[in-house]
Coordinates of C-alpha atoms and ligand atoms in Angstrom, one line a residue:
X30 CA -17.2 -11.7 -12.5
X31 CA -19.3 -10.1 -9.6
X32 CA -17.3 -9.0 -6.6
X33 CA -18.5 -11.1 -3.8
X34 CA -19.9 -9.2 -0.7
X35 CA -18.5 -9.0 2.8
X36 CA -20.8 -10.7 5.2
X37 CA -19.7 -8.9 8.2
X38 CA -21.3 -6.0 7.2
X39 CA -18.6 -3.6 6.5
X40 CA -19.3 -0.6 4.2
X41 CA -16.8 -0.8 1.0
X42 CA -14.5 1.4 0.7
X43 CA -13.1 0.7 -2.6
X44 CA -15.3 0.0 -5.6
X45 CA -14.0 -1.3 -9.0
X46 CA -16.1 -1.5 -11.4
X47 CA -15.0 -3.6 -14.5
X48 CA -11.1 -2.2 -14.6
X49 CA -9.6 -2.7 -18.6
X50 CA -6.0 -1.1 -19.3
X51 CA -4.4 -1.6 -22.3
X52 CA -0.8 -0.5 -23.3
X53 CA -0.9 -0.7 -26.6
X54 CA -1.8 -4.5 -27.6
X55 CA -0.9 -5.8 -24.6
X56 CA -4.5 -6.2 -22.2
X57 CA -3.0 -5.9 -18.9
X58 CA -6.4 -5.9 -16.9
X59 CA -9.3 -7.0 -18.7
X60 CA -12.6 -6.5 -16.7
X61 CA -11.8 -7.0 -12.9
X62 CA -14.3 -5.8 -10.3
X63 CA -13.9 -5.5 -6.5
X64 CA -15.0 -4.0 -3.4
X65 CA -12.9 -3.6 -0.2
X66 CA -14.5 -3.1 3.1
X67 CA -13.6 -0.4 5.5
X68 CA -11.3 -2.4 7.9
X69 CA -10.6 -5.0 5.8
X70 CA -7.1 -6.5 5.1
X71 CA -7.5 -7.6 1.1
X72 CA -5.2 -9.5 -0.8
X73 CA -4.4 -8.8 -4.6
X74 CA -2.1 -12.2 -5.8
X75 CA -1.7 -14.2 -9.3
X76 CA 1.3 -15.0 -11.2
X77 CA 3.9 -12.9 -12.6
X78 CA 2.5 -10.6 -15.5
X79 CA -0.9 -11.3 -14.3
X80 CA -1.5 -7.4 -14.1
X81 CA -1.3 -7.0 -10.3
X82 CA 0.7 -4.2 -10.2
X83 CA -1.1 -2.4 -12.8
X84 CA -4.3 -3.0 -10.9
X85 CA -2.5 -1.8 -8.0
X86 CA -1.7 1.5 -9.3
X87 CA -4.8 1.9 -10.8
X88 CA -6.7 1.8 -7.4
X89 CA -4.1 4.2 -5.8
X90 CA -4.6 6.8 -8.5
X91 CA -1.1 6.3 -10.4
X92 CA -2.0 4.9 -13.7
X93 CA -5.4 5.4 -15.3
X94 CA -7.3 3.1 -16.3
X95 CA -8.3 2.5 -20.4
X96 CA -11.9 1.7 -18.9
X97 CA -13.9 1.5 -15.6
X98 CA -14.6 3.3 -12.6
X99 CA -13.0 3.3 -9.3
X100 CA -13.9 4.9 -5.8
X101 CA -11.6 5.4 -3.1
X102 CA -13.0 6.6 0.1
X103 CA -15.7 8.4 -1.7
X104 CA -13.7 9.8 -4.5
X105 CA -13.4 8.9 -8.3
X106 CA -9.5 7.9 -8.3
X107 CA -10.3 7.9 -12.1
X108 CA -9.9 11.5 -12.3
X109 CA -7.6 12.5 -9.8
X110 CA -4.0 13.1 -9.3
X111 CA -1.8 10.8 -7.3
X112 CA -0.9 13.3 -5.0
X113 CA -4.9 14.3 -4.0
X114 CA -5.7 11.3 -3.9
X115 CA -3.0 10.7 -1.1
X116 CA -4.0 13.5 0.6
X117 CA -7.7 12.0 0.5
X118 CA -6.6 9.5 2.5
X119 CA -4.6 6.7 0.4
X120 CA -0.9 5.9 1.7
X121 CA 0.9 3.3 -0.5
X122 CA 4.0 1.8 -0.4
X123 CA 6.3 0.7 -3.1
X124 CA 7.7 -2.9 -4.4
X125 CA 11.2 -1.1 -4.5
X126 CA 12.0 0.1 -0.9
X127 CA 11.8 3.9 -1.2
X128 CA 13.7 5.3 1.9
X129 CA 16.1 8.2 2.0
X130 CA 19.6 6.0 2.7
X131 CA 21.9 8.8 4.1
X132 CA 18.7 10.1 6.4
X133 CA 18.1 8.9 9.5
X134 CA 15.0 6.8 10.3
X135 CA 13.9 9.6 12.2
X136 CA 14.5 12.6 9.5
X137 CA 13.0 10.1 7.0
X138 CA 9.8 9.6 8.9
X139 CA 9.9 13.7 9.1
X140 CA 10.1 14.5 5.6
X141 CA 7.5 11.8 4.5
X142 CA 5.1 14.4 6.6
X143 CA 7.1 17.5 5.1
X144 CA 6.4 16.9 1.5
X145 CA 2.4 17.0 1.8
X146 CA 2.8 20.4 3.5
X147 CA 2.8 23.6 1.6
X148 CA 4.7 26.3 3.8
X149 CA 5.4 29.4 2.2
X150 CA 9.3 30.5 2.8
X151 CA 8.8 33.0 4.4
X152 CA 6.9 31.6 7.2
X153 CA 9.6 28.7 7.4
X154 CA 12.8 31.5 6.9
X155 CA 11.2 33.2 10.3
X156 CA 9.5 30.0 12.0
X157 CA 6.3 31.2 12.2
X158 CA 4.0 30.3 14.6
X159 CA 1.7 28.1 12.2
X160 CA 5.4 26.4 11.0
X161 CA 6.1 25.5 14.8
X162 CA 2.8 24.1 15.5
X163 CA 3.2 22.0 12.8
X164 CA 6.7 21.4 13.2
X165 CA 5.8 20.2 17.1
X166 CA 2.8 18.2 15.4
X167 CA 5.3 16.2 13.0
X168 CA 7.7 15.6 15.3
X169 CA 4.5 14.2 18.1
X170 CA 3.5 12.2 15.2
X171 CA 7.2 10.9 14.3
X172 CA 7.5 9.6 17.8
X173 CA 4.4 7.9 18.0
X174 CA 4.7 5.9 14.7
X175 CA 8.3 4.9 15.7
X176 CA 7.0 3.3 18.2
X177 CA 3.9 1.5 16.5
X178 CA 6.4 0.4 14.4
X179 CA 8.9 -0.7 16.5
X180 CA 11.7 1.2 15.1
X181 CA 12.5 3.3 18.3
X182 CA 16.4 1.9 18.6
X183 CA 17.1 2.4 15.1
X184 CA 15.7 5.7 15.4
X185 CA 18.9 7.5 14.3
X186 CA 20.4 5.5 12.6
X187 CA 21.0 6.1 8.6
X188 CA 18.2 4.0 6.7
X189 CA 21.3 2.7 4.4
X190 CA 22.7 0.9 6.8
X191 CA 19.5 -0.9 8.5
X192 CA 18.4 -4.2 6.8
X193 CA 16.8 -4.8 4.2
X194 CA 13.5 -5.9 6.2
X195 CA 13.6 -2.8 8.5
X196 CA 14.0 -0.4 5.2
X197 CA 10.8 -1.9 4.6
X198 CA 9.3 -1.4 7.8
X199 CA 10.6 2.2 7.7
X200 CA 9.0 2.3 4.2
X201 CA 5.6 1.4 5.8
X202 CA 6.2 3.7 8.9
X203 CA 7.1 6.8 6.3
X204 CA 3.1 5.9 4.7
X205 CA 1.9 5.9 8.5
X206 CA 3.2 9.8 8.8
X207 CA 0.2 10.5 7.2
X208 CA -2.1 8.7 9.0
X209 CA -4.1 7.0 5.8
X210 CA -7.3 5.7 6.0
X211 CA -6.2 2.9 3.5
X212 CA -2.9 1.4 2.8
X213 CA -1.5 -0.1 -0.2
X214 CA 1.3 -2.2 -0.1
X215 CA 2.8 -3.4 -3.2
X216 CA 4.6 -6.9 -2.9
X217 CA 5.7 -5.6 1.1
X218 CA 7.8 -9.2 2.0
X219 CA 9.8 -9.5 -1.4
X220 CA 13.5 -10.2 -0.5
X221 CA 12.6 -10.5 2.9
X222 CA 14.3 -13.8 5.2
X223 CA 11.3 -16.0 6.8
X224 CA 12.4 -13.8 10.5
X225 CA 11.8 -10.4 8.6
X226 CA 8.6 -11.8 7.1
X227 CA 7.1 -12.6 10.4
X228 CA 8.3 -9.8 11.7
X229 CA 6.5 -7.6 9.0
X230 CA 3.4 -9.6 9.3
X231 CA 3.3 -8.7 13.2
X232 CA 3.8 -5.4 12.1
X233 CA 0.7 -5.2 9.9
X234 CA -1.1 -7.0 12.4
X235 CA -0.2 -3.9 14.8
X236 CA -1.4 -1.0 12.5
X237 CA -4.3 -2.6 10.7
X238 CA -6.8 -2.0 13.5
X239 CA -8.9 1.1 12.4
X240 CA -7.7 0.9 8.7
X241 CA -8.2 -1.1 5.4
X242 CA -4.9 -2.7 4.0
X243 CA -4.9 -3.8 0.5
X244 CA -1.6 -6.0 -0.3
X245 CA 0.1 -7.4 -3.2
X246 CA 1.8 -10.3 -2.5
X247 CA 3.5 -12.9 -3.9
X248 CA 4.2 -14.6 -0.7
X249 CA 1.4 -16.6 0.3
X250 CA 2.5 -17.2 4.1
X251 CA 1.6 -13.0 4.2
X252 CA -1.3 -13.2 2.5
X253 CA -2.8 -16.3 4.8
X254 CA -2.0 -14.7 8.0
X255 CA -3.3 -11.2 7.2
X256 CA -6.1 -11.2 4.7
X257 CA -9.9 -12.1 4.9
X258 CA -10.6 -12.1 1.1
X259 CA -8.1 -12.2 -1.9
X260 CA -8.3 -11.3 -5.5
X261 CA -6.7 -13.9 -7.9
X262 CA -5.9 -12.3 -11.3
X263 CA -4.5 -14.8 -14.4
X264 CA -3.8 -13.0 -17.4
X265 CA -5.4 -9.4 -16.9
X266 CA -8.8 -11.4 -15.8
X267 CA -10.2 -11.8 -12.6
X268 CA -10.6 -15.5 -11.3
X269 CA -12.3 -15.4 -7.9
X270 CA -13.0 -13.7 -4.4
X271 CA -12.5 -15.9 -1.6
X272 CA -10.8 -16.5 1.9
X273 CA -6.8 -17.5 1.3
X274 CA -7.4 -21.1 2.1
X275 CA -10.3 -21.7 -0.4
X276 CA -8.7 -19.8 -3.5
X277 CA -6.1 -22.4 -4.3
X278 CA -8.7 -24.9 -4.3
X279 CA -10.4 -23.2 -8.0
X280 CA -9.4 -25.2 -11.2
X281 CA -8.2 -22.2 -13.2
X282 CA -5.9 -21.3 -10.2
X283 CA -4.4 -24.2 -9.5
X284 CA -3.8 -24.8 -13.2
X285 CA -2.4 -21.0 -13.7
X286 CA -0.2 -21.6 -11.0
X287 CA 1.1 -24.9 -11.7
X288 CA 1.7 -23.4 -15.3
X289 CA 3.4 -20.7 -14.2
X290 CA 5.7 -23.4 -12.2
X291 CA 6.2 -24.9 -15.6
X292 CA 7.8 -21.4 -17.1
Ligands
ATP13 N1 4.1 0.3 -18.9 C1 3.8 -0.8 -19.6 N2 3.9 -0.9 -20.9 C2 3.6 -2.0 -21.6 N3 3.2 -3.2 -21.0 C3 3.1 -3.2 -19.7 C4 3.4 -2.0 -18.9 N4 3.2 -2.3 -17.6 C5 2.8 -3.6 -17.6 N5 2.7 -4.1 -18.8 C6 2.3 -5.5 -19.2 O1 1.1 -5.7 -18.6 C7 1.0 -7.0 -18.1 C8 0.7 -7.0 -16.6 O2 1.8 -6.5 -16.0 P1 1.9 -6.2 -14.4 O3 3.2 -5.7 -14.1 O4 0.7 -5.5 -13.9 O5 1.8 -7.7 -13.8 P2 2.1 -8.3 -12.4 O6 1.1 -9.3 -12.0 O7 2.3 -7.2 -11.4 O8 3.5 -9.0 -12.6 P3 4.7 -9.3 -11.5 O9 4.2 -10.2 -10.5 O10 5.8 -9.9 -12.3 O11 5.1 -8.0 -10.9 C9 2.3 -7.7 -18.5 O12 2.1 -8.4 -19.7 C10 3.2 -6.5 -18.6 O13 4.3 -6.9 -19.5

């Protein structure tokens, strides 16, 4: 299938070009193309096993794919390692909340900046100059996410204790630390209570200006009030690119989904 074209004139900023992975005999993805447009929110949904999450990882640089090509930002995600390909640009979130518990929102959001940074001991045992500059940066950087993400009263509290839709939130303001030109968000609204789901989406809302968001999601409510396009996959294969509201209306998606009711 041919990845349909944005008609607003965006550049794309991801290309796919017919993705395959197999593990073993299993064909998890099995020819899916895409583009995503620089400022574009995209949705990624199908039903459970339909390879989402593989293709997911794929596109952030995690898993590799058996076949295809895919550019990020200008660079071949194919042949990279997850960490330069998030230091390219690519922030990503994960479908199991991954926040420090006994840290405080605030320590979390500093040592999501922390680990991309390569100080030498020395200059951190004696505070160099260099490390206080970029200390002073982090913490500039801390205070301004807390407050795009509206976390500024739970600011030192211990993540454990915050609920379960603000750990996410948190999960999404630790990505923003390092300012990623695109964000992945993999399934962002599971578990979350219809309050913490709207809450999120006004969230995304918020930080999407100036940056592409691509978003798994099972949770069609999210993927209706944030995305332009969406991706359906059924069975490793992709069905269609469309708006949210015209995608349930394809044959092989409403029977995959109705199927899938039937499991
Ligand atoms: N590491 C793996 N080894 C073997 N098979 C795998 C592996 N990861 C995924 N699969 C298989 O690949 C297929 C696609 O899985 P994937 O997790 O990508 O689907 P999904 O759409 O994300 O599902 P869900 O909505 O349940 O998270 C499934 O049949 C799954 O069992």
């Amino acid at each position: 299938m041919q990845a349909t074209a944005d008609t607003n004139g965006r550049s794309p900023i991801v290309r796919a070009v017919d993705i395959r992975k197999r593990y073993g005999g299993v064909r998890a993805l099995d020819g899916v193309s895409l583009t995503v447009n620089a400022g574009e929110v995209f949705g990624i949904i199908g039903p459970n096993g339909a390879g989402k999450s593989t293709l997911f990882d794929i596109l952030c640089g995690i898993t590799k794919p058996t076949s295809g090509s895919i550019e990020v930002l200008g660079h071949d995600v194919g042949q990279m390692s997850p960490h330069l390909v998030a230091r390219a640009g690519v922030g990503r979130t994960f479908q199991r909340t991954a926040v420090f518990g006994e840290a405080t929102v605030y320590d979390n959001l500093l040592f999501g900046r922390h680990m991309e940074f390569r100080h030498s001991v020395v200059g951190r045992m004696f505070a160099s100059r260099t490390w206080r500059t970029e200390q002073k940066q982090f913490e500039d950087k801390a205070e301004y996410v807390l407050t795009l993400s509206g976390l500024q009263e739970d600011r030192d509290r211990v993540a454990s204790v915050l609920a379960y839709g603000v750990q996410r939130r948190l999960a999404v303001a630790v990505a923003l630390m390092s300012d990623p030109k695109i964000l992945f968000l993999d399934e962002p609204a599971a578990g979350m209570n219809g309050r913490e789901t709207a809450d999120f989406i006004a969230l995304i809302e918020t930080i999407a200006p100036g940056r592409t968001v691509v978003i798994v999601e099972h949770d069609m409510t999210v993927i209706k009030a944030l995305c332009s396009r969406v991706l359906v996959v059924v069975d490793g294969h992709p069905v269609t690119i469309d708006a949210p509201g015209e995608v349930f209306k394809h044959p092989e998606v409403i029977s995959a989904y109705l199927g899938a009711e039937d499991d």
